[in-house]
XYZ file of C-alpha atoms in Angstrom:
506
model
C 0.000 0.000 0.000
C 1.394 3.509 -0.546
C 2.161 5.937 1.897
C -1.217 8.292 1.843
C -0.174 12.279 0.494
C 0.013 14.552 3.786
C -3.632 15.372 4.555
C -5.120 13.127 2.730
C -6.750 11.796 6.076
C -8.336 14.425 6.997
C -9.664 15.256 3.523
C -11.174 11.185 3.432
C -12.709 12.129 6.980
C -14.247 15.364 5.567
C -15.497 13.777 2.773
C -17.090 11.515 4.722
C -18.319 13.572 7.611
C -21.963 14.273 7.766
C -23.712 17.003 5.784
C -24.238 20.076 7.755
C -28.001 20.004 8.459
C -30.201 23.187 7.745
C -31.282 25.429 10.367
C -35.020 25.015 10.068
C -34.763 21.133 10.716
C -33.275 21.229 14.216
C -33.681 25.078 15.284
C -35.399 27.329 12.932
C -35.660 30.479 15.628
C -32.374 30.846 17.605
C -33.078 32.305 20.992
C -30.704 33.126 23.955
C -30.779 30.582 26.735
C -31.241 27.502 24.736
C -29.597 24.395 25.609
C -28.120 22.255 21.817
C -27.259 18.443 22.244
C -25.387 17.391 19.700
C -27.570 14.194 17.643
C -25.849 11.023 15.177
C -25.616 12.410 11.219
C -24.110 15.599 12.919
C -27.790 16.784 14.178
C -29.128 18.939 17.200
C -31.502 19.527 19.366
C -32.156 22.222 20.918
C -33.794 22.562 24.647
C -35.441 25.249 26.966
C -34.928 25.503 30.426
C -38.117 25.378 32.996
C -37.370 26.725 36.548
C -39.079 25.695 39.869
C -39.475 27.550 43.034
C -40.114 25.449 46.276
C -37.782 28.516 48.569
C -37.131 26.433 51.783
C -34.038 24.404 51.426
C -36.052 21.044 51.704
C -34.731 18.290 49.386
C -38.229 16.618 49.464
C -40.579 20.150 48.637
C -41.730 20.006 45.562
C -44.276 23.253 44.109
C -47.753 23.120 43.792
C -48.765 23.561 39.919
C -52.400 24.048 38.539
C -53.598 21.957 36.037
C -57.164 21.061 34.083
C -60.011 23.329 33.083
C -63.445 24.716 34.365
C -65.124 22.774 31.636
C -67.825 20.676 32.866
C -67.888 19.037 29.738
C -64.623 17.503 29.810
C -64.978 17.086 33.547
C -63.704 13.271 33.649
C -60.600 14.097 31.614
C -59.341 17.561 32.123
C -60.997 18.334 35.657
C -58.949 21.155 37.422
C -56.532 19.742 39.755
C -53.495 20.479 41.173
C -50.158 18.831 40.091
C -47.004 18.472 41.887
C -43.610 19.588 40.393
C -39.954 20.279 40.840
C -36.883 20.329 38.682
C -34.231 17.658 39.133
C -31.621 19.882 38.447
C -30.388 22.768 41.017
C -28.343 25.639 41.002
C -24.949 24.963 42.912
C -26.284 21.551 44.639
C -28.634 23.916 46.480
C -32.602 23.076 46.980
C -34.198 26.181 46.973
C -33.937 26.524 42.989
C -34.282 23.816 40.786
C -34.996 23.290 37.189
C -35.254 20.928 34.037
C -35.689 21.193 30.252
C -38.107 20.493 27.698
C -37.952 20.586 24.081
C -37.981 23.747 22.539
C -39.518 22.315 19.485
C -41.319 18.901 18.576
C -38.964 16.238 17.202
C -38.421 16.409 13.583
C -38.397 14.064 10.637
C -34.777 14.622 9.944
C -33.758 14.237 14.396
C -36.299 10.891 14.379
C -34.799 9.185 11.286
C -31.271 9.946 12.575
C -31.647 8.598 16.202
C -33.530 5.462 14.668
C -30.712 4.667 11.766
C -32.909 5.600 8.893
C -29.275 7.333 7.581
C -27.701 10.554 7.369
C -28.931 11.813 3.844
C -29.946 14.676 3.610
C -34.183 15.566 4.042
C -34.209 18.919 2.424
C -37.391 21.062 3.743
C -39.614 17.355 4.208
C -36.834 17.186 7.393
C -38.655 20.071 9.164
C -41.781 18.362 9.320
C -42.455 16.842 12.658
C -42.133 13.145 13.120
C -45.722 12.264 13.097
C -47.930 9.160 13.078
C -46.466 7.884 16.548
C -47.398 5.696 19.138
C -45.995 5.462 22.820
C -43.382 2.456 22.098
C -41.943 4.773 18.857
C -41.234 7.280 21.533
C -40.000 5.571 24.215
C -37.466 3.516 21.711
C -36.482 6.722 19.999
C -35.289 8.055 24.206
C -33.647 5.154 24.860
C -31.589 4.935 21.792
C -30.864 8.911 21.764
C -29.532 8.449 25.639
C -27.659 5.949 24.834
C -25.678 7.482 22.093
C -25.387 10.749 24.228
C -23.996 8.427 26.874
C -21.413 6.843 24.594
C -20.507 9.847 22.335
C -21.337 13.149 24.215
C -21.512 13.060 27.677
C -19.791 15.998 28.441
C -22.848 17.894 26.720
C -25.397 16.379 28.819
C -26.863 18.718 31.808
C -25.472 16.974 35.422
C -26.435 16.946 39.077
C -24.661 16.340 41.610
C -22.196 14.884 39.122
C -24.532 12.529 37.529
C -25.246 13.017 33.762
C -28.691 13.365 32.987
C -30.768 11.278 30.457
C -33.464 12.081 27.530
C -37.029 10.851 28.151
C -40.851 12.207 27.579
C -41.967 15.132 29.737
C -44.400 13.974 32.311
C -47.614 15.374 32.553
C -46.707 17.862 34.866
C -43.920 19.249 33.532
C -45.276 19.486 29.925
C -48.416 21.425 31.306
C -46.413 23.572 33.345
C -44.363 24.161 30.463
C -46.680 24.421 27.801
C -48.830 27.553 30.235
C -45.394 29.422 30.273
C -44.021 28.093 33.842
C -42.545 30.956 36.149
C -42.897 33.293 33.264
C -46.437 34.448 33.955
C -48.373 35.633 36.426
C -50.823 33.489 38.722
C -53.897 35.023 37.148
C -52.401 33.613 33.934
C -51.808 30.395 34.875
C -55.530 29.316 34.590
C -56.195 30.726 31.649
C -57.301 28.551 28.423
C -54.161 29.174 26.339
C -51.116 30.851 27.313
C -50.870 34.660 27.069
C -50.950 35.767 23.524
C -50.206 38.981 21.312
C -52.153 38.552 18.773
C -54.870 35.458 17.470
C -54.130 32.072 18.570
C -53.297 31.202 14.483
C -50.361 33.510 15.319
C -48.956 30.374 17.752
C -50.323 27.645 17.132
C -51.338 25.647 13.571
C -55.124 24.701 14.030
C -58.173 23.228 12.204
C -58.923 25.741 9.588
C -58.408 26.226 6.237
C -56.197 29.617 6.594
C -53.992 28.030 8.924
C -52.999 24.233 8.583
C -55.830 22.722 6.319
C -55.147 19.552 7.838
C -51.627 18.803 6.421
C -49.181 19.172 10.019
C -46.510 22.278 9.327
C -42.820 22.838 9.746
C -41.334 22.718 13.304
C -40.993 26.687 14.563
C -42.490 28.880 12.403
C -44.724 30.283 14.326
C -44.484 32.219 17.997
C -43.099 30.614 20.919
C -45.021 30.829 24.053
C -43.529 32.625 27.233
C -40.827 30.289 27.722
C -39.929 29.771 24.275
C -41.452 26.872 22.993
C -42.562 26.522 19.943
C -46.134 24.017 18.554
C -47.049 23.031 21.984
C -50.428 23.596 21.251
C -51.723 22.570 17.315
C -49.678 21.059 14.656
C -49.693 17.726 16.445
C -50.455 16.130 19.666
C -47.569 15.261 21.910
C -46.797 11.977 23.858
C -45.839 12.264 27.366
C -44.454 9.827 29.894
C -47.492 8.924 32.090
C -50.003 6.160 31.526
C -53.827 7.917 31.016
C -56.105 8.470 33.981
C -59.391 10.305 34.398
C -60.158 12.736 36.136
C -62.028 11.939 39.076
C -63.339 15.837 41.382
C -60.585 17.712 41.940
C -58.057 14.814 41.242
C -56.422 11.808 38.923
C -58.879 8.962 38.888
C -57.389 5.440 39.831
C -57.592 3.769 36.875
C -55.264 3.471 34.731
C -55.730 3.095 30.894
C -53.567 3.926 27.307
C -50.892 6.693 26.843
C -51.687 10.884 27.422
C -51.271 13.082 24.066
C -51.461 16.570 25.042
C -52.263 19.809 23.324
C -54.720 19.309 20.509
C -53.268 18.807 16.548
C -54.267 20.590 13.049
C -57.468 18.913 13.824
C -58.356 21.396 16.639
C -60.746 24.299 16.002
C -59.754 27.778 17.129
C -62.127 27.581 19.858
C -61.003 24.054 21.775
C -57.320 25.279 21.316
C -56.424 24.733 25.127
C -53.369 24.225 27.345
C -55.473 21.518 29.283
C -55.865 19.982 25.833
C -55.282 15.561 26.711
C -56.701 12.902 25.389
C -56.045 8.921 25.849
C -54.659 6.837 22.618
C -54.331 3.193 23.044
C -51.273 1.305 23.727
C -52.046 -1.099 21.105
C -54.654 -1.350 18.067
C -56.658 -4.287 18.610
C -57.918 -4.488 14.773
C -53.974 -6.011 13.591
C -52.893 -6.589 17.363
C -49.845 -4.175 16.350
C -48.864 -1.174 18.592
C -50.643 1.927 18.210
C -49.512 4.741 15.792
C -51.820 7.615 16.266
C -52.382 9.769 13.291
C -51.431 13.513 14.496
C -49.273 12.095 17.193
C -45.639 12.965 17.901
C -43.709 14.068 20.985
C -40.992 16.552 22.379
C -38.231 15.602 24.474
C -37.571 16.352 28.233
C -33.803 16.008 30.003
C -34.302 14.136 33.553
C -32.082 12.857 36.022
C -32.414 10.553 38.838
C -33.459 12.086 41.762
C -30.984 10.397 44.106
C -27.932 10.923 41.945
C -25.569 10.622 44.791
C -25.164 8.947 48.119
C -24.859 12.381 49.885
C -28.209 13.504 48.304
C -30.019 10.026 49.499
C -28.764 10.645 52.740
C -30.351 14.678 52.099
C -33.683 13.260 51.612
C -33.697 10.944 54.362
C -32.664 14.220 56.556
C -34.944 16.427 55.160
C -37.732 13.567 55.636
C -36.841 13.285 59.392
C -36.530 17.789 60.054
C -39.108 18.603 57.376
C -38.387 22.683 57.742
C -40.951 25.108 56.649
C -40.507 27.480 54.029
C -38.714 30.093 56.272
C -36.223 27.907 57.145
C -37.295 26.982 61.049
C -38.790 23.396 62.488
C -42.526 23.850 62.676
C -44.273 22.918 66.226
C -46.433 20.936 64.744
C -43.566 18.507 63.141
C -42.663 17.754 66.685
C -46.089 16.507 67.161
C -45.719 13.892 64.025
C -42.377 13.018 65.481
C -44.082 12.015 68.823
C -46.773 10.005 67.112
C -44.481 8.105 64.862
C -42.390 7.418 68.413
C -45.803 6.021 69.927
C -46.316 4.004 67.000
C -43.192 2.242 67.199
C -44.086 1.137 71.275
C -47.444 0.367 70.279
C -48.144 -3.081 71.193
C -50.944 -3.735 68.878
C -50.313 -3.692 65.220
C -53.658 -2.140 64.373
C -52.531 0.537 66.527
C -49.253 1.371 65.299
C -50.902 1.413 61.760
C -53.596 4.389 62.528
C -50.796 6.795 64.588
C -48.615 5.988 61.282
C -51.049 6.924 59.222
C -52.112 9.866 61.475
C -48.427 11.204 61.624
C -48.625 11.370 57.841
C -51.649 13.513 57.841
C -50.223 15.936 60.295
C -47.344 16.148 58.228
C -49.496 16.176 54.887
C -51.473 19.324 56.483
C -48.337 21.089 58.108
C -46.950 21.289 54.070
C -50.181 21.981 53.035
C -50.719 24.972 55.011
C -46.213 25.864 54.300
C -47.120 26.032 50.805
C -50.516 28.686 50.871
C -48.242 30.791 53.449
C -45.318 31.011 50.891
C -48.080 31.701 48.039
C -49.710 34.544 50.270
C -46.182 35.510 50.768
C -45.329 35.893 47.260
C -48.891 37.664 46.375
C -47.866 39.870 48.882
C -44.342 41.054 47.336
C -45.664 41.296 44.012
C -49.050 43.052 45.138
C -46.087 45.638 46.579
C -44.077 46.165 43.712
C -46.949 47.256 41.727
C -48.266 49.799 44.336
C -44.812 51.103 44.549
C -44.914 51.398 40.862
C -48.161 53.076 41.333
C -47.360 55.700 43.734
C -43.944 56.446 42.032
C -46.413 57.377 38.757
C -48.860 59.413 40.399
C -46.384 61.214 42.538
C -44.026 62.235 39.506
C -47.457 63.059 37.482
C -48.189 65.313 40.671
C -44.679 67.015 40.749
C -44.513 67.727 36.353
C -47.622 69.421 37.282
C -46.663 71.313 39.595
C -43.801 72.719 37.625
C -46.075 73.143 34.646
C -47.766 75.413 37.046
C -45.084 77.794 37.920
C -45.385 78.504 34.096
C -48.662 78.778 33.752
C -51.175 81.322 32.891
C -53.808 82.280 35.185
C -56.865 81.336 32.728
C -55.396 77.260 32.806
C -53.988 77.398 36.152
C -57.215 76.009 38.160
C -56.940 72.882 35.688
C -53.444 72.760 36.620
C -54.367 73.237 40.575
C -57.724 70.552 40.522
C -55.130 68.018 38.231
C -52.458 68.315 41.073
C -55.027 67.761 43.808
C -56.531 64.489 41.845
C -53.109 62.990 41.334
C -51.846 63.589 44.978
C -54.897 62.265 46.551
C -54.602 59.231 44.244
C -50.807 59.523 45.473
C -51.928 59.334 48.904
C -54.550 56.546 48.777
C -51.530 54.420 46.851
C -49.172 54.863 49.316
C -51.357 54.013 52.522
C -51.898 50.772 50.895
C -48.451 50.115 50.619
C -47.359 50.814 53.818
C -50.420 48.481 55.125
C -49.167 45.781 53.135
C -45.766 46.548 54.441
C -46.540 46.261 57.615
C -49.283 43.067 57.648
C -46.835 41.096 54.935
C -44.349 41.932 57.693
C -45.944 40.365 60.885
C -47.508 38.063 58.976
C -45.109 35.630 56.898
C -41.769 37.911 58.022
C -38.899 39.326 56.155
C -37.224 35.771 55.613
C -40.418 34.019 54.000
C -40.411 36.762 51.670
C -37.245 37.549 50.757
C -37.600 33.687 49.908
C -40.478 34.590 47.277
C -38.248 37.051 44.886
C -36.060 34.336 43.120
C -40.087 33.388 42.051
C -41.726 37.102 41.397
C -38.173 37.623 39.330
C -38.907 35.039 37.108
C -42.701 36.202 36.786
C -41.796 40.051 36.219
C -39.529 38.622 33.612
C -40.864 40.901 30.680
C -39.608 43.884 28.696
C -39.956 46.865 30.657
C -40.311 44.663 33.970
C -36.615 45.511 35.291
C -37.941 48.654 37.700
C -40.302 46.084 39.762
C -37.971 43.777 40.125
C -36.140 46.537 42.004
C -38.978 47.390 43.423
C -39.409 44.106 45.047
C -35.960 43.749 46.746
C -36.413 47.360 47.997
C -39.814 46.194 49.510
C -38.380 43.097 51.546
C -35.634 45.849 52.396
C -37.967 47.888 54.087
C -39.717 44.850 55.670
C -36.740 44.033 57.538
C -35.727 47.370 59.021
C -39.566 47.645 60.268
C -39.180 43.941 61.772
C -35.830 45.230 63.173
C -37.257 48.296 64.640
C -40.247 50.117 63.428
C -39.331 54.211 62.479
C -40.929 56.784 64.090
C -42.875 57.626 60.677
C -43.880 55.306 58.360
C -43.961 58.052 55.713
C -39.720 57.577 55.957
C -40.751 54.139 53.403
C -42.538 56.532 51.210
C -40.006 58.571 50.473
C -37.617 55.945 49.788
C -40.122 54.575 47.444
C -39.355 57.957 45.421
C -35.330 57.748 45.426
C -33.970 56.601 42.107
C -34.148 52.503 41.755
């Protein structure tokens, strides 16, 4: 064999490499904060990340989500409810923020066939089309083979905790709902709403049953708006396959029965008017006509990245701790945990089996209750610190209104100045009325819930003021649990001292 020409390697490797893929088949609108994996054939995905506030330094709290609709008509599958949720990824090994990511876009044609060994040629625009016509077992095979090779051939690119590399699977229920309503991006009055918040028609975000939108034919991956937290089709296009088996809903809650697999958030078959993010619907496992497994017309899915939730020894042995101290959300051992302490002691002396079984079982409601009521003091708390922001905003407004009148009226002539002089009056009393609130909720936030519960709230109200022209309230809000701590310190002579720090530059 002769000796190969110098470079000739690297030219064989480059001839062979895999074809650069177009944008619009992996990530047709670039956005800061996304997360890229790298995929076989030289692919990507691309990946959004979805924080969680639980604020107490508990391990085992997890945050209450909403979830369902108010329509009676769809009572026994979308019945409201409320979910439970937290990330299994934290910011520096720390509890009180956590986080996980979702798919910023549906998986492709091009990203299924590559995954699946379909080969690397090239899809041209068909490649942007969402892989469609999918049953659970498609998706769950196409996860397991795309961790695998992420495991083998990129695991440095692969989110960690604690250390531990994390894994591709199907968003649960939970998190895609949570997701797909815009997660800490919007407000609470938002979160029950029937889509996500919107500028502009729903045709602007999602591909529905019409003719002027997708006619029935399912559309290219990201070409329309994302919602809040920048994902693109979660509602239209096509349904999407999550992790969980399908229940009902029973009142209020998952029914106990278990049936098919969940697709959530409606397809090009969806009118404009049952576009929804509570949007589910059960698809058997299996089609009993052939006895194959099922492959749902409309169907795809979008990816999640999880982790295992004890991904070391040391945070097995956190859970365990935090199971035995259970701390509330400001950080101190409730009385009544000491009480569910006691009756799991008694229940280990009780002689009687049947005894030991009911104070078990009444320790865990005392300690079911105890979070219970944790978790609606930390939401009051957080009500409370944004309700203050906004009246700080408020009085800030009227009071600078109040003072460019004023100097408007130095320059005045006399046949305008009583508009000038009745204008002044309206904004100051407005002014006035503003700031009493504030101080009362200063002061009732304050003796209520206390400066550390809601300083614990802001990493939460940040990520809901999190819009364009939001920066000043965010201010606002750390100046607020300011104040409450100097009045829990010691109280000032006049109250009115707040006020006029409310005024000084942010």
């Amino acid at each position: 064999m002769g000796v190969l020409p110098l470079g000739s390697t690297a030219r064989a490797q480059a001839a062979n490499a895999p074809a650069a893929w177009p944008q619009e088949n992996f990530d047709p609108q670039p956005a800061e904060g996304d997360l890229t994996l790298p995929m076989p054939c030289g692919g990507k995905m691309m990946f959004r990340r979805v924080d969680t506030f639980v604020g107490n330094g508990n391990w085992l709290a997890d945050q209450q989500i909403r979830m369902g609709s108010p329509d009676e008509a769809r009572a026994s599958s979308e019945d409201l409810r409320f979910g439970r949720l937290v990330g299994g990824f934290s910011e520096d090994g720390k509890p009180e923020r956590r986080f996980y990511y979702i798919g910023k876009y549906e998986v492709s044609l091009a990203q299924y066939d590559a995954v699946m060994g379909k080969g690397c040629e090239a899809k041209g625009a068909e490649g942007a089309l969402p892989k469609e016509d999918a049953g659970w077992f498609d998706a769950i095979t196409f996860t397991q083979r795309y961790s695998e090779w992420l495991l083998q051939n990129a695991r440095e690119s692969l989110p960690k905790e604690d250390g531990t590399p994390g894994f591709v699977r199907l968003p649960t229920e939970s998190e895609w709902e949570f997701a797909a309503r815009g997660g800490a991006k919007i407000m609470p009055s938002q979160e029950v709403g029937r889509v996500f918040p919107m500028e502009g028609p729903v045709s602007d975000y999602a591909w529905i049953g019409s003719p002027d939108s997708c006619n029935g034919q399912s559309q290219y991956i990201g070409t329309l708006k994302p919602n809040p937290l920048g994902l693109h089709d979660v509602l239209g296009n096509i349904g999407e396959i999550v992790l969980d088996p399908y229940q009902p809903t029973a009142p209020g809650r998952l029914h106990g029965q278990v049936g098919g697999f969940v697709v959530r958030g409606g397809s090009c078959l969806t009118s404009e008017l049952e576009v929804r993010n509570a949007d589910r619907r059960e698809e058997p496992l299996y089609d009993t006509a052939d006895g194959t497994a099922r492959q749902a017309p409309f169907t795809g899915f979008r990816l999640a990245i999880g982790v295992p939730a004890g991904p070391s020894q040391s945070r097995i042995n956190a859970f365990v701790k935090a199971a035995e101290t259970r701390p509330t959300a400001g950080g101190e051992l409730p009385a009544g945990a000491n009480l569910a302490a006691v009756t799991r002691a008694l229940a280990a002396e009780a002689d009687r089996p049947v005894v030991a079984e009911r104070l078990n079982r009444l320790a865990s409601d005392i300690g079911a209750e105890l979070n219970r009521r944790n978790e609606i003091e930390a939401n009051g708390a957080r009500m409370a610190v944004m309700s203050a922001a906004i009246l700080m905003r408020g009085y800030r407004q009227e009071m600078n209104e109040a003072d460019r009148l004023e100097a408007a009226l130095q320059v005045a002539s006399e046949t305008v100045r009583p508009q000038y002089v009745k204008s002044i009056e309206g904004w100051r009393n407005r002014a006035r009325l503003s700031g009493e609130a504030y101080l009362s909720l200063l002061v009732e936030a304050t003796d209520n819930f206390g400066p550390d519960l809601l300083r614990g709230q802001l990493p939460r109200v940040s990520a809901s003021f999190s819009y364009d022209g939001s920066a000043g309230l965010i201010k606002m809000t750390s100046r607020f649990v300011e104040q409450s701590a100097r009045y829990k310190s010691r109280p000032p002579s006049d109250l009115n001292d707040f006020l006029k720090e409310a005024l000084r530059p942010l």
